XYZ file of N, CA and C in Angstrom:
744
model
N -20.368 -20.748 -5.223
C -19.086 -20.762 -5.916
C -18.767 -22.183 -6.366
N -17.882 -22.283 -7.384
C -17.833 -23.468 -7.691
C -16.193 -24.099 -7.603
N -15.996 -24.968 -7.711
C -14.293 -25.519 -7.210
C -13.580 -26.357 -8.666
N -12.444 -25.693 -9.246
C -11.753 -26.970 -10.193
C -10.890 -27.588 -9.751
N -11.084 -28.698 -9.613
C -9.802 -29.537 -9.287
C -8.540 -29.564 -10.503
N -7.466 -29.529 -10.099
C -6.664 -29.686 -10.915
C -5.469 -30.976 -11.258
N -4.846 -31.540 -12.173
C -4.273 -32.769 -11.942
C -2.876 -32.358 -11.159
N -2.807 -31.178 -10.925
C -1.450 -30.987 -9.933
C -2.091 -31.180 -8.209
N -3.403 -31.705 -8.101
C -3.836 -31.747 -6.894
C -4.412 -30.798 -6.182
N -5.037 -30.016 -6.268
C -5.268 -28.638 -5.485
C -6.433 -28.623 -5.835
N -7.394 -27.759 -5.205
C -8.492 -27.456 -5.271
C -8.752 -25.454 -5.949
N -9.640 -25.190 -6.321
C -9.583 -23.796 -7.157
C -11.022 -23.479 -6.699
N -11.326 -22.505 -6.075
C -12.328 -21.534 -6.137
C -12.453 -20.535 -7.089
N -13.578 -20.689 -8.074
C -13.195 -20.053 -8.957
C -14.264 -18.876 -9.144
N -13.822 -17.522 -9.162
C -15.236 -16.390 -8.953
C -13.988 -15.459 -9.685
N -14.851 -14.281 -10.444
C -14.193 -13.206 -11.180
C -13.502 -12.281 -10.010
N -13.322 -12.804 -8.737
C -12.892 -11.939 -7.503
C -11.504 -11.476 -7.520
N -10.606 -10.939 -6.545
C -9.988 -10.832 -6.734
C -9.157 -12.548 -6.011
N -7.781 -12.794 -6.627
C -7.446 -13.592 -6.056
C -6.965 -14.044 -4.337
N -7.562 -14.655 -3.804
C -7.269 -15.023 -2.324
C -7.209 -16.461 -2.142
N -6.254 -16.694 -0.472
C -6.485 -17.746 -0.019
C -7.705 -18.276 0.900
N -8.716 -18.990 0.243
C -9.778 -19.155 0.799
C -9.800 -20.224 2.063
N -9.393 -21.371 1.631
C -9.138 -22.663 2.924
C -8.559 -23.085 2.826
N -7.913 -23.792 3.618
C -7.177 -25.399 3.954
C -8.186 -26.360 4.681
N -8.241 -27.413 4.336
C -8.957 -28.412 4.897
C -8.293 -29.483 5.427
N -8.414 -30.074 6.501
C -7.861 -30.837 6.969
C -8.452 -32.123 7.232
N -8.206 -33.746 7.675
C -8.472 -34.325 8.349
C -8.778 -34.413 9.797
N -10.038 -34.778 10.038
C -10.639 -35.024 11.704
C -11.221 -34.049 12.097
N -11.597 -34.637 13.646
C -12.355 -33.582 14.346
C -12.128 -32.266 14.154
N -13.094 -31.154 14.010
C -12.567 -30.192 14.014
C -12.455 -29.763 15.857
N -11.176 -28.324 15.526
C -11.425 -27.983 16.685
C -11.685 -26.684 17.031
N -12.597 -26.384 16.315
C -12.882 -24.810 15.928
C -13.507 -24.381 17.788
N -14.076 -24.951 18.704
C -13.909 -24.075 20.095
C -12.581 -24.081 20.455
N -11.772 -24.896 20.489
C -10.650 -25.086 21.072
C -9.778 -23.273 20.261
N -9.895 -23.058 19.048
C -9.225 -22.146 18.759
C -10.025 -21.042 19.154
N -11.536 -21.005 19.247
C -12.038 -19.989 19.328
C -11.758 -19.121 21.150
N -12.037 -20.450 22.105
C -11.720 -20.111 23.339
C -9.818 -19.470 23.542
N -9.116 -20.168 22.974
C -7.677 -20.461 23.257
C -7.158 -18.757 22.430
N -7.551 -18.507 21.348
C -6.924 -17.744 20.463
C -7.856 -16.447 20.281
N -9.121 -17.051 20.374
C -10.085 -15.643 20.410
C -10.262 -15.148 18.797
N -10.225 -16.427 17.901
C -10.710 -16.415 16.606
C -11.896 -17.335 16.306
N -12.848 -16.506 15.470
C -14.289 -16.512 15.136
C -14.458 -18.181 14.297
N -15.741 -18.645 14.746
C -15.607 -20.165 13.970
C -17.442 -19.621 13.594
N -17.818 -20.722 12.202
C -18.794 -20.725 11.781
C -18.953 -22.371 12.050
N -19.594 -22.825 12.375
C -20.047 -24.455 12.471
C -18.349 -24.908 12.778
N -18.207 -25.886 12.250
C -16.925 -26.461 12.657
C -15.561 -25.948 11.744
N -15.681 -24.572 10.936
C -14.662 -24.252 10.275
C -14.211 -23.258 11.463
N -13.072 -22.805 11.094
C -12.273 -21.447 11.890
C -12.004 -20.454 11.344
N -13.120 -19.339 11.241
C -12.868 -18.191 10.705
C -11.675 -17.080 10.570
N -11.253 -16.757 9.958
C -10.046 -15.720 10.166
C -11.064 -14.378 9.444
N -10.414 -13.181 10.214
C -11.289 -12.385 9.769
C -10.839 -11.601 8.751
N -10.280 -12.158 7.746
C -9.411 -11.826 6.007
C -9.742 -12.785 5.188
N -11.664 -13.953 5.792
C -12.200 -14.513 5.088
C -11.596 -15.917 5.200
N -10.353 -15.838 5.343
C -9.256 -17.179 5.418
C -10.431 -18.471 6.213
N -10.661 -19.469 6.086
C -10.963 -20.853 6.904
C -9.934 -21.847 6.950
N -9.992 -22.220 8.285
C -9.536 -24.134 8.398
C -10.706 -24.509 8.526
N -10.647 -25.391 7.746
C -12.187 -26.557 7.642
C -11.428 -27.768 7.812
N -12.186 -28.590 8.427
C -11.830 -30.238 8.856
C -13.435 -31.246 8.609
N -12.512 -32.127 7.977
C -13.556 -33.392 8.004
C -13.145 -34.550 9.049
N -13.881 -34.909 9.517
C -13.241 -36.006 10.380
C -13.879 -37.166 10.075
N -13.835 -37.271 8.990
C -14.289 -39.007 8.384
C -13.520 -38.731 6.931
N -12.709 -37.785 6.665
C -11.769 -37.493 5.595
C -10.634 -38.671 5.214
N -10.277 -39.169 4.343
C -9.189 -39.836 3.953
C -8.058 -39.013 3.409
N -7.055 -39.286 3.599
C -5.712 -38.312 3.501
C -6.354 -37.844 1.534
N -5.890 -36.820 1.334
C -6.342 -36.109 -0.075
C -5.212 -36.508 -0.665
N -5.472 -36.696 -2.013
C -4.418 -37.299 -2.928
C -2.955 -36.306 -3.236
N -3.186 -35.303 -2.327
C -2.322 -34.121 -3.077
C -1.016 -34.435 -2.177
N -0.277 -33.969 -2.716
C 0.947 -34.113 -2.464
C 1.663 -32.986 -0.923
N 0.570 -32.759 -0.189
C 0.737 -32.041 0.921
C 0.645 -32.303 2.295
N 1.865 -31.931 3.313
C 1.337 -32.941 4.495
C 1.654 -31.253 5.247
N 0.690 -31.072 5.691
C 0.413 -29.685 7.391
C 1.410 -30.449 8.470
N 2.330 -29.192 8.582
C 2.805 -30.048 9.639
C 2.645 -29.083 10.782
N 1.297 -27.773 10.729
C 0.890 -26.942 11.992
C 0.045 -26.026 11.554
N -0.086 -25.457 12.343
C -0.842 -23.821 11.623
C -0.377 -22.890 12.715
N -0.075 -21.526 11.940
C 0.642 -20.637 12.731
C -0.844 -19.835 12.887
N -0.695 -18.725 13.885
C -1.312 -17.642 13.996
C -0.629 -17.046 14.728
N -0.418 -15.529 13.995
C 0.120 -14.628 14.149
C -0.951 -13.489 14.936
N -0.712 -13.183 16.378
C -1.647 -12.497 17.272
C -1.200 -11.276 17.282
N -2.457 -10.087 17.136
C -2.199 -8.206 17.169
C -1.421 -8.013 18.464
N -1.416 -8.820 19.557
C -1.321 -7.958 20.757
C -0.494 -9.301 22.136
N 0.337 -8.603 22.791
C 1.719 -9.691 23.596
C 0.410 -10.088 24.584
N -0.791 -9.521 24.878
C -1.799 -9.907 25.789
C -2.520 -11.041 25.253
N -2.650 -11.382 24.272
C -3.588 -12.298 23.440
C -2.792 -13.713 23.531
N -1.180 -13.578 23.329
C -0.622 -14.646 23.228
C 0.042 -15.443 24.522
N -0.196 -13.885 25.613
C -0.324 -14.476 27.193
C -1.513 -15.110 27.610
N -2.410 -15.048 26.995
C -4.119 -15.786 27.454
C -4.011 -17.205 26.780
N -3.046 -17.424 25.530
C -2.891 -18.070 24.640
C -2.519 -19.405 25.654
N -1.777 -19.140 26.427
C -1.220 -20.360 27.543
C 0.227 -20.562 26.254
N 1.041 -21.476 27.401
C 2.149 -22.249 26.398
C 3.246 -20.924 27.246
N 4.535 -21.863 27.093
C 5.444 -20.987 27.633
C 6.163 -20.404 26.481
N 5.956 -19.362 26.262
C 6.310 -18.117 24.670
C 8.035 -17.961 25.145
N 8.522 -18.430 23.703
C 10.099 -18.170 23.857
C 10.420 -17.070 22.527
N 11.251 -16.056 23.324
C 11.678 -15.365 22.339
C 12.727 -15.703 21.902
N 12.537 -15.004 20.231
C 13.476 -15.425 18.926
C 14.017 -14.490 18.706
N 15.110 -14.047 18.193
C 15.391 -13.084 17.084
C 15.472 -13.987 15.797
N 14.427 -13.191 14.659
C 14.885 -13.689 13.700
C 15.977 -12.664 12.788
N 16.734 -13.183 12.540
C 17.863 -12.080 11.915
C 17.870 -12.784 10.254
N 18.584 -11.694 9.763
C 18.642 -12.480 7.943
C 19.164 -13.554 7.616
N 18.505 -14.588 7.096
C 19.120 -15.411 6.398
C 20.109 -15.566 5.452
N 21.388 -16.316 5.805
C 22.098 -16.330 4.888
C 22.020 -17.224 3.528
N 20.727 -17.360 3.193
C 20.665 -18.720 2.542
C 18.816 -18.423 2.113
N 18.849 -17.687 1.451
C 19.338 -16.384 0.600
C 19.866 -15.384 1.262
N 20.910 -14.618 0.589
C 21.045 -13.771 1.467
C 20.289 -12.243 1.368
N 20.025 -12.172 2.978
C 19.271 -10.888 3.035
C 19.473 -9.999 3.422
N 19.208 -8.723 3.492
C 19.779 -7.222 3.860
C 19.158 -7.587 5.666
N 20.247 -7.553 6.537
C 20.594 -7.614 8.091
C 19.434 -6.598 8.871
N 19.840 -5.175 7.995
C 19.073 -4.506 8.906
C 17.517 -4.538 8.967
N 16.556 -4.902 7.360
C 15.694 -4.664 7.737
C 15.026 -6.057 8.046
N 15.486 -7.537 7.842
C 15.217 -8.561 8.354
C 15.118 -8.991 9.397
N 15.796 -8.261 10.878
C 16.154 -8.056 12.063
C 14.427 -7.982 13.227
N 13.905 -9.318 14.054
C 12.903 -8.642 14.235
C 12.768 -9.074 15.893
N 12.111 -9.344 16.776
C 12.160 -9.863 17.537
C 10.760 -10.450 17.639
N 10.717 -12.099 17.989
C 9.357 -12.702 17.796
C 8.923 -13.198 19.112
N 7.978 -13.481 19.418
C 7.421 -14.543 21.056
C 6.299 -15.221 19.929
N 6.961 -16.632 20.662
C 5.723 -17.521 20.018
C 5.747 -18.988 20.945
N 4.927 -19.492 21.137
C 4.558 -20.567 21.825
C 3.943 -21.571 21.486
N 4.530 -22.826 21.764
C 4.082 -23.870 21.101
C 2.969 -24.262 21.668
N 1.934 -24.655 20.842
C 0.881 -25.017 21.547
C -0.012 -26.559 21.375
N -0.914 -27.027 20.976
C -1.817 -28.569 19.945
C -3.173 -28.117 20.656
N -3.878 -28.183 19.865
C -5.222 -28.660 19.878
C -5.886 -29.856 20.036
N -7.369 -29.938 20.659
C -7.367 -31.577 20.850
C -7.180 -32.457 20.201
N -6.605 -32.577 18.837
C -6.649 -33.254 18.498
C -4.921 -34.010 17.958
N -4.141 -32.702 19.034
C -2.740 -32.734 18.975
C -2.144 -32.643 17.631
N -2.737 -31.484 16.921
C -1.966 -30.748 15.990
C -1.604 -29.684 16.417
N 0.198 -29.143 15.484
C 1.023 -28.137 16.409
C 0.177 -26.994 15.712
N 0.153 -26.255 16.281
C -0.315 -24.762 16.588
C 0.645 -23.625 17.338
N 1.264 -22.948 16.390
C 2.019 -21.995 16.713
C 1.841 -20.660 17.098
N 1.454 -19.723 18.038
C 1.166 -18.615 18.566
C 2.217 -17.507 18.596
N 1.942 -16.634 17.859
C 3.262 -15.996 17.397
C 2.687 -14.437 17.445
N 3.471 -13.435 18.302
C 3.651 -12.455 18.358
C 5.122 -11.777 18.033
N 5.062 -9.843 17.062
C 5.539 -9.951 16.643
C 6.399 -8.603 17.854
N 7.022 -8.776 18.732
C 7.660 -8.012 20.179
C 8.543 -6.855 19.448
N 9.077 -6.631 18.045
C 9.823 -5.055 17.929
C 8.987 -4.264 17.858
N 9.612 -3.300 18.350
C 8.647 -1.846 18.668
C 8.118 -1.598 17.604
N 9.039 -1.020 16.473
C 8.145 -1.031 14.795
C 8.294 -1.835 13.887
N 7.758 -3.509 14.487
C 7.032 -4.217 13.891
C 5.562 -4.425 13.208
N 4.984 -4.535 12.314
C 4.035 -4.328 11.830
C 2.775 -5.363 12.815
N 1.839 -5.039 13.397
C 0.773 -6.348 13.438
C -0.200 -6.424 13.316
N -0.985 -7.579 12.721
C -2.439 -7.832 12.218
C -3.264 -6.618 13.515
N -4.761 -6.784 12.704
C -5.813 -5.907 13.283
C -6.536 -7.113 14.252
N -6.297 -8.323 13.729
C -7.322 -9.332 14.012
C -5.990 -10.601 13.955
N -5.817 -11.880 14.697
C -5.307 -13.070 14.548
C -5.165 -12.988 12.639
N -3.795 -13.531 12.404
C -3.815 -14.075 10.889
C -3.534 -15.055 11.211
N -3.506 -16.343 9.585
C -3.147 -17.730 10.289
C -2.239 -17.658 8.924
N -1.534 -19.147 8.993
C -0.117 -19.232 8.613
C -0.415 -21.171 8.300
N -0.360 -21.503 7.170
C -0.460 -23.368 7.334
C 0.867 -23.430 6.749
N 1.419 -24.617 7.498
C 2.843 -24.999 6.896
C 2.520 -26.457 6.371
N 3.061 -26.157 5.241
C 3.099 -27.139 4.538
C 4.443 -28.429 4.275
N 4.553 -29.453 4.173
C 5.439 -29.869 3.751
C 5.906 -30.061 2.415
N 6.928 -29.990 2.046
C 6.863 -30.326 0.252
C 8.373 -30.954 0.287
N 8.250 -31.956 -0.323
C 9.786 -32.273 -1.546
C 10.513 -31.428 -2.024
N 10.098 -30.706 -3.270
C 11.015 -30.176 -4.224
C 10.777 -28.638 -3.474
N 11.371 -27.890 -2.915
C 10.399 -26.594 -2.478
C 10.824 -25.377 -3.833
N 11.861 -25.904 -4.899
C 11.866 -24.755 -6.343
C 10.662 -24.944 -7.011
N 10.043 -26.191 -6.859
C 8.598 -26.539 -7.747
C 7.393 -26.141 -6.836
N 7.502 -26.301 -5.896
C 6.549 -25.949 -5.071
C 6.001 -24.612 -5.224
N 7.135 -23.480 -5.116
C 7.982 -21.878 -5.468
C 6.803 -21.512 -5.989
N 7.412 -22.315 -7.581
C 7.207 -22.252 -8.658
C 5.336 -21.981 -9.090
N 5.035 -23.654 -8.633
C 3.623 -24.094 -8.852
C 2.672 -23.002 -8.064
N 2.681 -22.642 -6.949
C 2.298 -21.161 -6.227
C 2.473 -20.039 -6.726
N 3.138 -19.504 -7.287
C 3.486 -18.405 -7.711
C 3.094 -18.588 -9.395
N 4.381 -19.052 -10.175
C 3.523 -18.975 -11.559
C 2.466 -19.686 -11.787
N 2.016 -20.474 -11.087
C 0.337 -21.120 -11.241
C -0.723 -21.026 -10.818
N -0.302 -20.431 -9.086
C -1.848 -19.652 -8.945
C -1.708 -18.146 -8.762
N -0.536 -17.671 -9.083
C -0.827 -16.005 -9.188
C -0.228 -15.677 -7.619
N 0.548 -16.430 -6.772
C 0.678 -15.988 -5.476
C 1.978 -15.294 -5.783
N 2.193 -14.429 -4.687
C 3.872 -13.691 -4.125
C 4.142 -14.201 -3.222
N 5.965 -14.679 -3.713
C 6.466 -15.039 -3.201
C 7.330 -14.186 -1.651
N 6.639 -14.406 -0.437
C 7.138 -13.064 -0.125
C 8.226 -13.152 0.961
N 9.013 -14.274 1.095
C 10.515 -14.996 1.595
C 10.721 -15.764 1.445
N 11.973 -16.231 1.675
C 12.755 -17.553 1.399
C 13.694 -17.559 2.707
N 13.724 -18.127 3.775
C 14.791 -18.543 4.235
C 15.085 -19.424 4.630
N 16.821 -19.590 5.587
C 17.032 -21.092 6.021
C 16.391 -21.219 8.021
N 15.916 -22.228 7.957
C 15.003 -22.502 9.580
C 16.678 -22.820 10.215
N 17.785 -23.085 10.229
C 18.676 -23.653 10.928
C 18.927 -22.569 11.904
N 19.495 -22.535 12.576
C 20.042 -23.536 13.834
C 18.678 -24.258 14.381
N 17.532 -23.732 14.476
C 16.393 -24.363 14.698
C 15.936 -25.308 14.491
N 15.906 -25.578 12.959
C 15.526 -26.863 12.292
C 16.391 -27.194 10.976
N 16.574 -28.114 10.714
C 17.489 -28.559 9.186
C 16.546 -28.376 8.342
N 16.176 -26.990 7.704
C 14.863 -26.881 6.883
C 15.213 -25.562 6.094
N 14.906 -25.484 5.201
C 14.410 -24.225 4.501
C 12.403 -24.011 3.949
N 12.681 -22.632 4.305
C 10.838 -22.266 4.236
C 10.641 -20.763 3.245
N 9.491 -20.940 2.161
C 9.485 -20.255 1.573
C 8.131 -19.689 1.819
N 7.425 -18.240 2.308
C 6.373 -17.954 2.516
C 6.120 -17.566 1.346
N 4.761 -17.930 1.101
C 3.476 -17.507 -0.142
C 2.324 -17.019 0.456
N 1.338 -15.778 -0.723
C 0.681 -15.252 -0.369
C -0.109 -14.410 -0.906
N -1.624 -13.966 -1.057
C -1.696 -13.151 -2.029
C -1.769 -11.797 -1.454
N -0.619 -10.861 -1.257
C -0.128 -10.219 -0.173
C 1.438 -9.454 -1.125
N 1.132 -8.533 -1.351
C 2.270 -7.550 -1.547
C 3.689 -7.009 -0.695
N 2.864 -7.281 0.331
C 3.058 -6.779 2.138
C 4.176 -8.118 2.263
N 5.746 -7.213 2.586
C 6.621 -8.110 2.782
C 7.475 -7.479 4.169
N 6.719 -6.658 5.127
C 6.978 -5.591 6.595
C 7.147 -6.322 7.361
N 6.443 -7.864 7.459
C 6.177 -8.328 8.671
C 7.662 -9.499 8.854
N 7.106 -10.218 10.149
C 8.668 -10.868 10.806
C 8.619 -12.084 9.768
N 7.578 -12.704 9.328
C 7.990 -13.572 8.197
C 7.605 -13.204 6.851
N 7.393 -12.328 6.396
C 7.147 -11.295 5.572
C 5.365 -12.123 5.268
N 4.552 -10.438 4.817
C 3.392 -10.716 4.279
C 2.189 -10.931 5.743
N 2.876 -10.414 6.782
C 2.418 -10.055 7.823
C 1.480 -8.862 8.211
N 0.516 -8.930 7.088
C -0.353 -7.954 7.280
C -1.765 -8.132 7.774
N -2.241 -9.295 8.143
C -3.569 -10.235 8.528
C -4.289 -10.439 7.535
N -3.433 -10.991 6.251
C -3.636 -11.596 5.271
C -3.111 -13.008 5.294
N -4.026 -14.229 4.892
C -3.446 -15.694 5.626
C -2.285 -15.866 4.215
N -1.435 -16.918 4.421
C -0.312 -17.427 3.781
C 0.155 -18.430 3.851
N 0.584 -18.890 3.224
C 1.157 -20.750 3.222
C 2.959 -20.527 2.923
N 3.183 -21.549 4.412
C 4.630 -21.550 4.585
C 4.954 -22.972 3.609
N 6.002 -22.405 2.471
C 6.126 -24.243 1.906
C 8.031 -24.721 2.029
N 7.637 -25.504 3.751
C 8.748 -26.126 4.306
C 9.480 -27.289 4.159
N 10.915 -27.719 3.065
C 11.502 -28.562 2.758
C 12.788 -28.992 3.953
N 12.195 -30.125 4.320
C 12.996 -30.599 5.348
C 14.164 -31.361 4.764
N 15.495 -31.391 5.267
C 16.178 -31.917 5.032
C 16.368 -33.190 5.239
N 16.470 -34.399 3.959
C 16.786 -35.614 4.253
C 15.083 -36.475 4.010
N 14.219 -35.733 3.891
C 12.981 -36.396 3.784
C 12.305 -36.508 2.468
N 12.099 -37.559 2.276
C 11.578 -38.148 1.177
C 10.320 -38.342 1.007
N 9.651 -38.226 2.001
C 8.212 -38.614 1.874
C 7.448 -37.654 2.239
N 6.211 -37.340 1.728
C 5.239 -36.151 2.444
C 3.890 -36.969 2.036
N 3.365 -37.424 4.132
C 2.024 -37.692 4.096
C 0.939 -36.725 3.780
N 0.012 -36.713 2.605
C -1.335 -35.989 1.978
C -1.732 -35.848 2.765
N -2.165 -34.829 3.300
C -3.541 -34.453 4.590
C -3.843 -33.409 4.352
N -3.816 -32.360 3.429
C -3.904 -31.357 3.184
C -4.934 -31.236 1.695
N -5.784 -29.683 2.039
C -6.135 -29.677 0.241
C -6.774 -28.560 0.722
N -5.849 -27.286 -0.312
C -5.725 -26.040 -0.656
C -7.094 -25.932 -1.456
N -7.654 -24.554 -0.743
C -8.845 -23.599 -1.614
C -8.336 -22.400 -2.171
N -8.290 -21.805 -3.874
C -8.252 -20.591 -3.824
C -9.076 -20.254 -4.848
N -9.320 -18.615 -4.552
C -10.067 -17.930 -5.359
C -9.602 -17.175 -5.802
N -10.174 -16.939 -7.728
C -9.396 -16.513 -8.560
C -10.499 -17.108 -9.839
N -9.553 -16.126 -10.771
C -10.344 -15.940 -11.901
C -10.428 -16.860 -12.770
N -11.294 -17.500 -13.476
C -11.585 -19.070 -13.985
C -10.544 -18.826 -14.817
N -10.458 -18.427 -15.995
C -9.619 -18.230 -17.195
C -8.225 -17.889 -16.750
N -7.920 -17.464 -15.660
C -6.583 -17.074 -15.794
C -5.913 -18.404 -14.972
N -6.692 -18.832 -14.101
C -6.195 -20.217 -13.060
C -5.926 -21.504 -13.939
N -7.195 -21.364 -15.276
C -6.780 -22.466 -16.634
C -5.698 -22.056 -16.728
N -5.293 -21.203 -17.423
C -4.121 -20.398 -18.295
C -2.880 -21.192 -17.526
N -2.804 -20.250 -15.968
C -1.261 -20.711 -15.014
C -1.520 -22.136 -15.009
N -2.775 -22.698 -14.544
C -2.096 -24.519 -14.591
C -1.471 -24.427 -15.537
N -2.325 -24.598 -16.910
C -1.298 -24.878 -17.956
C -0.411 -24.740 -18.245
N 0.425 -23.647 -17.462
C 1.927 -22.699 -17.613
C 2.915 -24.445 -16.956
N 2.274 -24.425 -15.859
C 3.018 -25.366 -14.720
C 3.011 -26.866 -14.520
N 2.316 -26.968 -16.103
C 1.911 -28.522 -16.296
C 0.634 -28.992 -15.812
N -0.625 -28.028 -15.587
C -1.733 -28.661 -14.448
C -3.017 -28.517 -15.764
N -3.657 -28.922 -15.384
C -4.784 -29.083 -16.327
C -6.538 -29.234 -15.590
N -7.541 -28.457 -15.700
C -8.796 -28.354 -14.729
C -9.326 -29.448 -15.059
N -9.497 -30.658 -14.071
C -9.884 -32.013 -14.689
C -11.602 -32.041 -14.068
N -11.764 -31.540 -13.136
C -13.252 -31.662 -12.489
C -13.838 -30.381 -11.916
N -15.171 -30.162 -11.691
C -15.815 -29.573 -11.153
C -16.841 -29.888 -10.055
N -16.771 -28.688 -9.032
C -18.233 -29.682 -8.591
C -18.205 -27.779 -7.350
N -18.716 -28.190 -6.180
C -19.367 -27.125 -5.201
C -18.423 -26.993 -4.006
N -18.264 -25.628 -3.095
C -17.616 -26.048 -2.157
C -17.860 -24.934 -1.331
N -18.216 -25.369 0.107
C -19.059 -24.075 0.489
C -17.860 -23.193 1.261
């Protein structure tokens, strides 16, 4: 397969497939046993398999990527309350209820979550998240979840959705929790789950913190999708395919 870079920063897998999120890559060691023992998700060499194709790949002689993205965790969302008890970490339950900010219909936003904070060796947060209502929807297999940081999060929205073809599949406010608003993306129809798009299909959370101005690059997005139409949306969103090259 082959990769376009684009001048909005991102990386493009480009195959007549259907469109998906292929990787995130990160800086440093990887810690693909650490997730494989801890979480009981599949690794190939030093990437971390998700089994919806999804990878975290890490370089650890990487220099921060020019893109305008800083990870500030990776979620995984676990099938079963047994998986996220093996998981270790002391799991606190949430209700997440509707956001007023957008506002959302109460009843079917209503969910109850357990999730536990966790880091890997290399002390990145890692979030373990089970989804505890009775008819809550949950993966077959671990899904994963990268949160992203962003500035503007209407352009961010925007650049995801009308530029690479993703659904937008929530918007809400993180407060009392955090001074943040988070918008999940995805190529995922599926809006059942506790942060919607919870079907063990991976997704990118894009989280605007309040008061912050800066977002350290450490991040650089893979997707796959159709050459001609990924030209087309950059161009919609101001982006333009400046390079090519390989990406396994």
């Amino acid at each position: 397969m082959n990769t376009l870079s684009l001048n909005m920063r991102l990386l493009l897998t480009l195959t007549t497939a259907h469109a998906l999120l292929h990787s995130v890559k990160l800086g440093g060691p990887s810690p693909a046993a650490w997730f494989r023992d801890t979480l009981g998700i599949g690794t190939d060499g030093d990437a971390v398999c998700f089994d919806d194709g999804f990878r975290l790949r890490f370089d650890a002689a990487a220099e921060p990527t020019p893109c305008k993205l800083g990870c500030l965790g990776v979620g995984v969302e676990l099938p079963t309350a047994e998986a996220l008890a093996k998981a270790g970490g002391d799991a606190e339950r949430r209700e997440l209820t509707a956001s007023s900010l957008p506002d959302e219909d109460a009843e079917k936003s209503e969910t109850l979550w357990d999730v536990a904070a966790l880091a890997d060796p290399q002390a990145r947060r890692v979030w373990a998240g089970f989804a505890a209502s009775k008819d809550a929807p949950a993966p077959a297999a671990p899904a994963a979840k990268v949160v992203l940081k962003v500035k503007d999060l209407p352009a961010a929205i925007e650049f995801y959705t009308t530029g690479l073809g993703m659904t937008l599949l929530r918007q809400r406010a993180l407060v009392p929790d955090e001074a943040a608003l988070a918008a999940y993306v995805g190529f995922s129809d599926d809006d059942a789950g506790p942060e919607s798009g919870a079907s063990g299909a991976a997704r990118l959370e894009l989280r605007y913190v309040y008061g912050s101005e800066k977002v350290e690059p450490d991040a650089e997005v893979n997707v796959v999708g159709d050459p001609a139409s990924c030209a087309i949306r950059a161009g919609i969103t101001g982006g333009a395919v400046v390079s090519q090259g390989d990406v396994c």
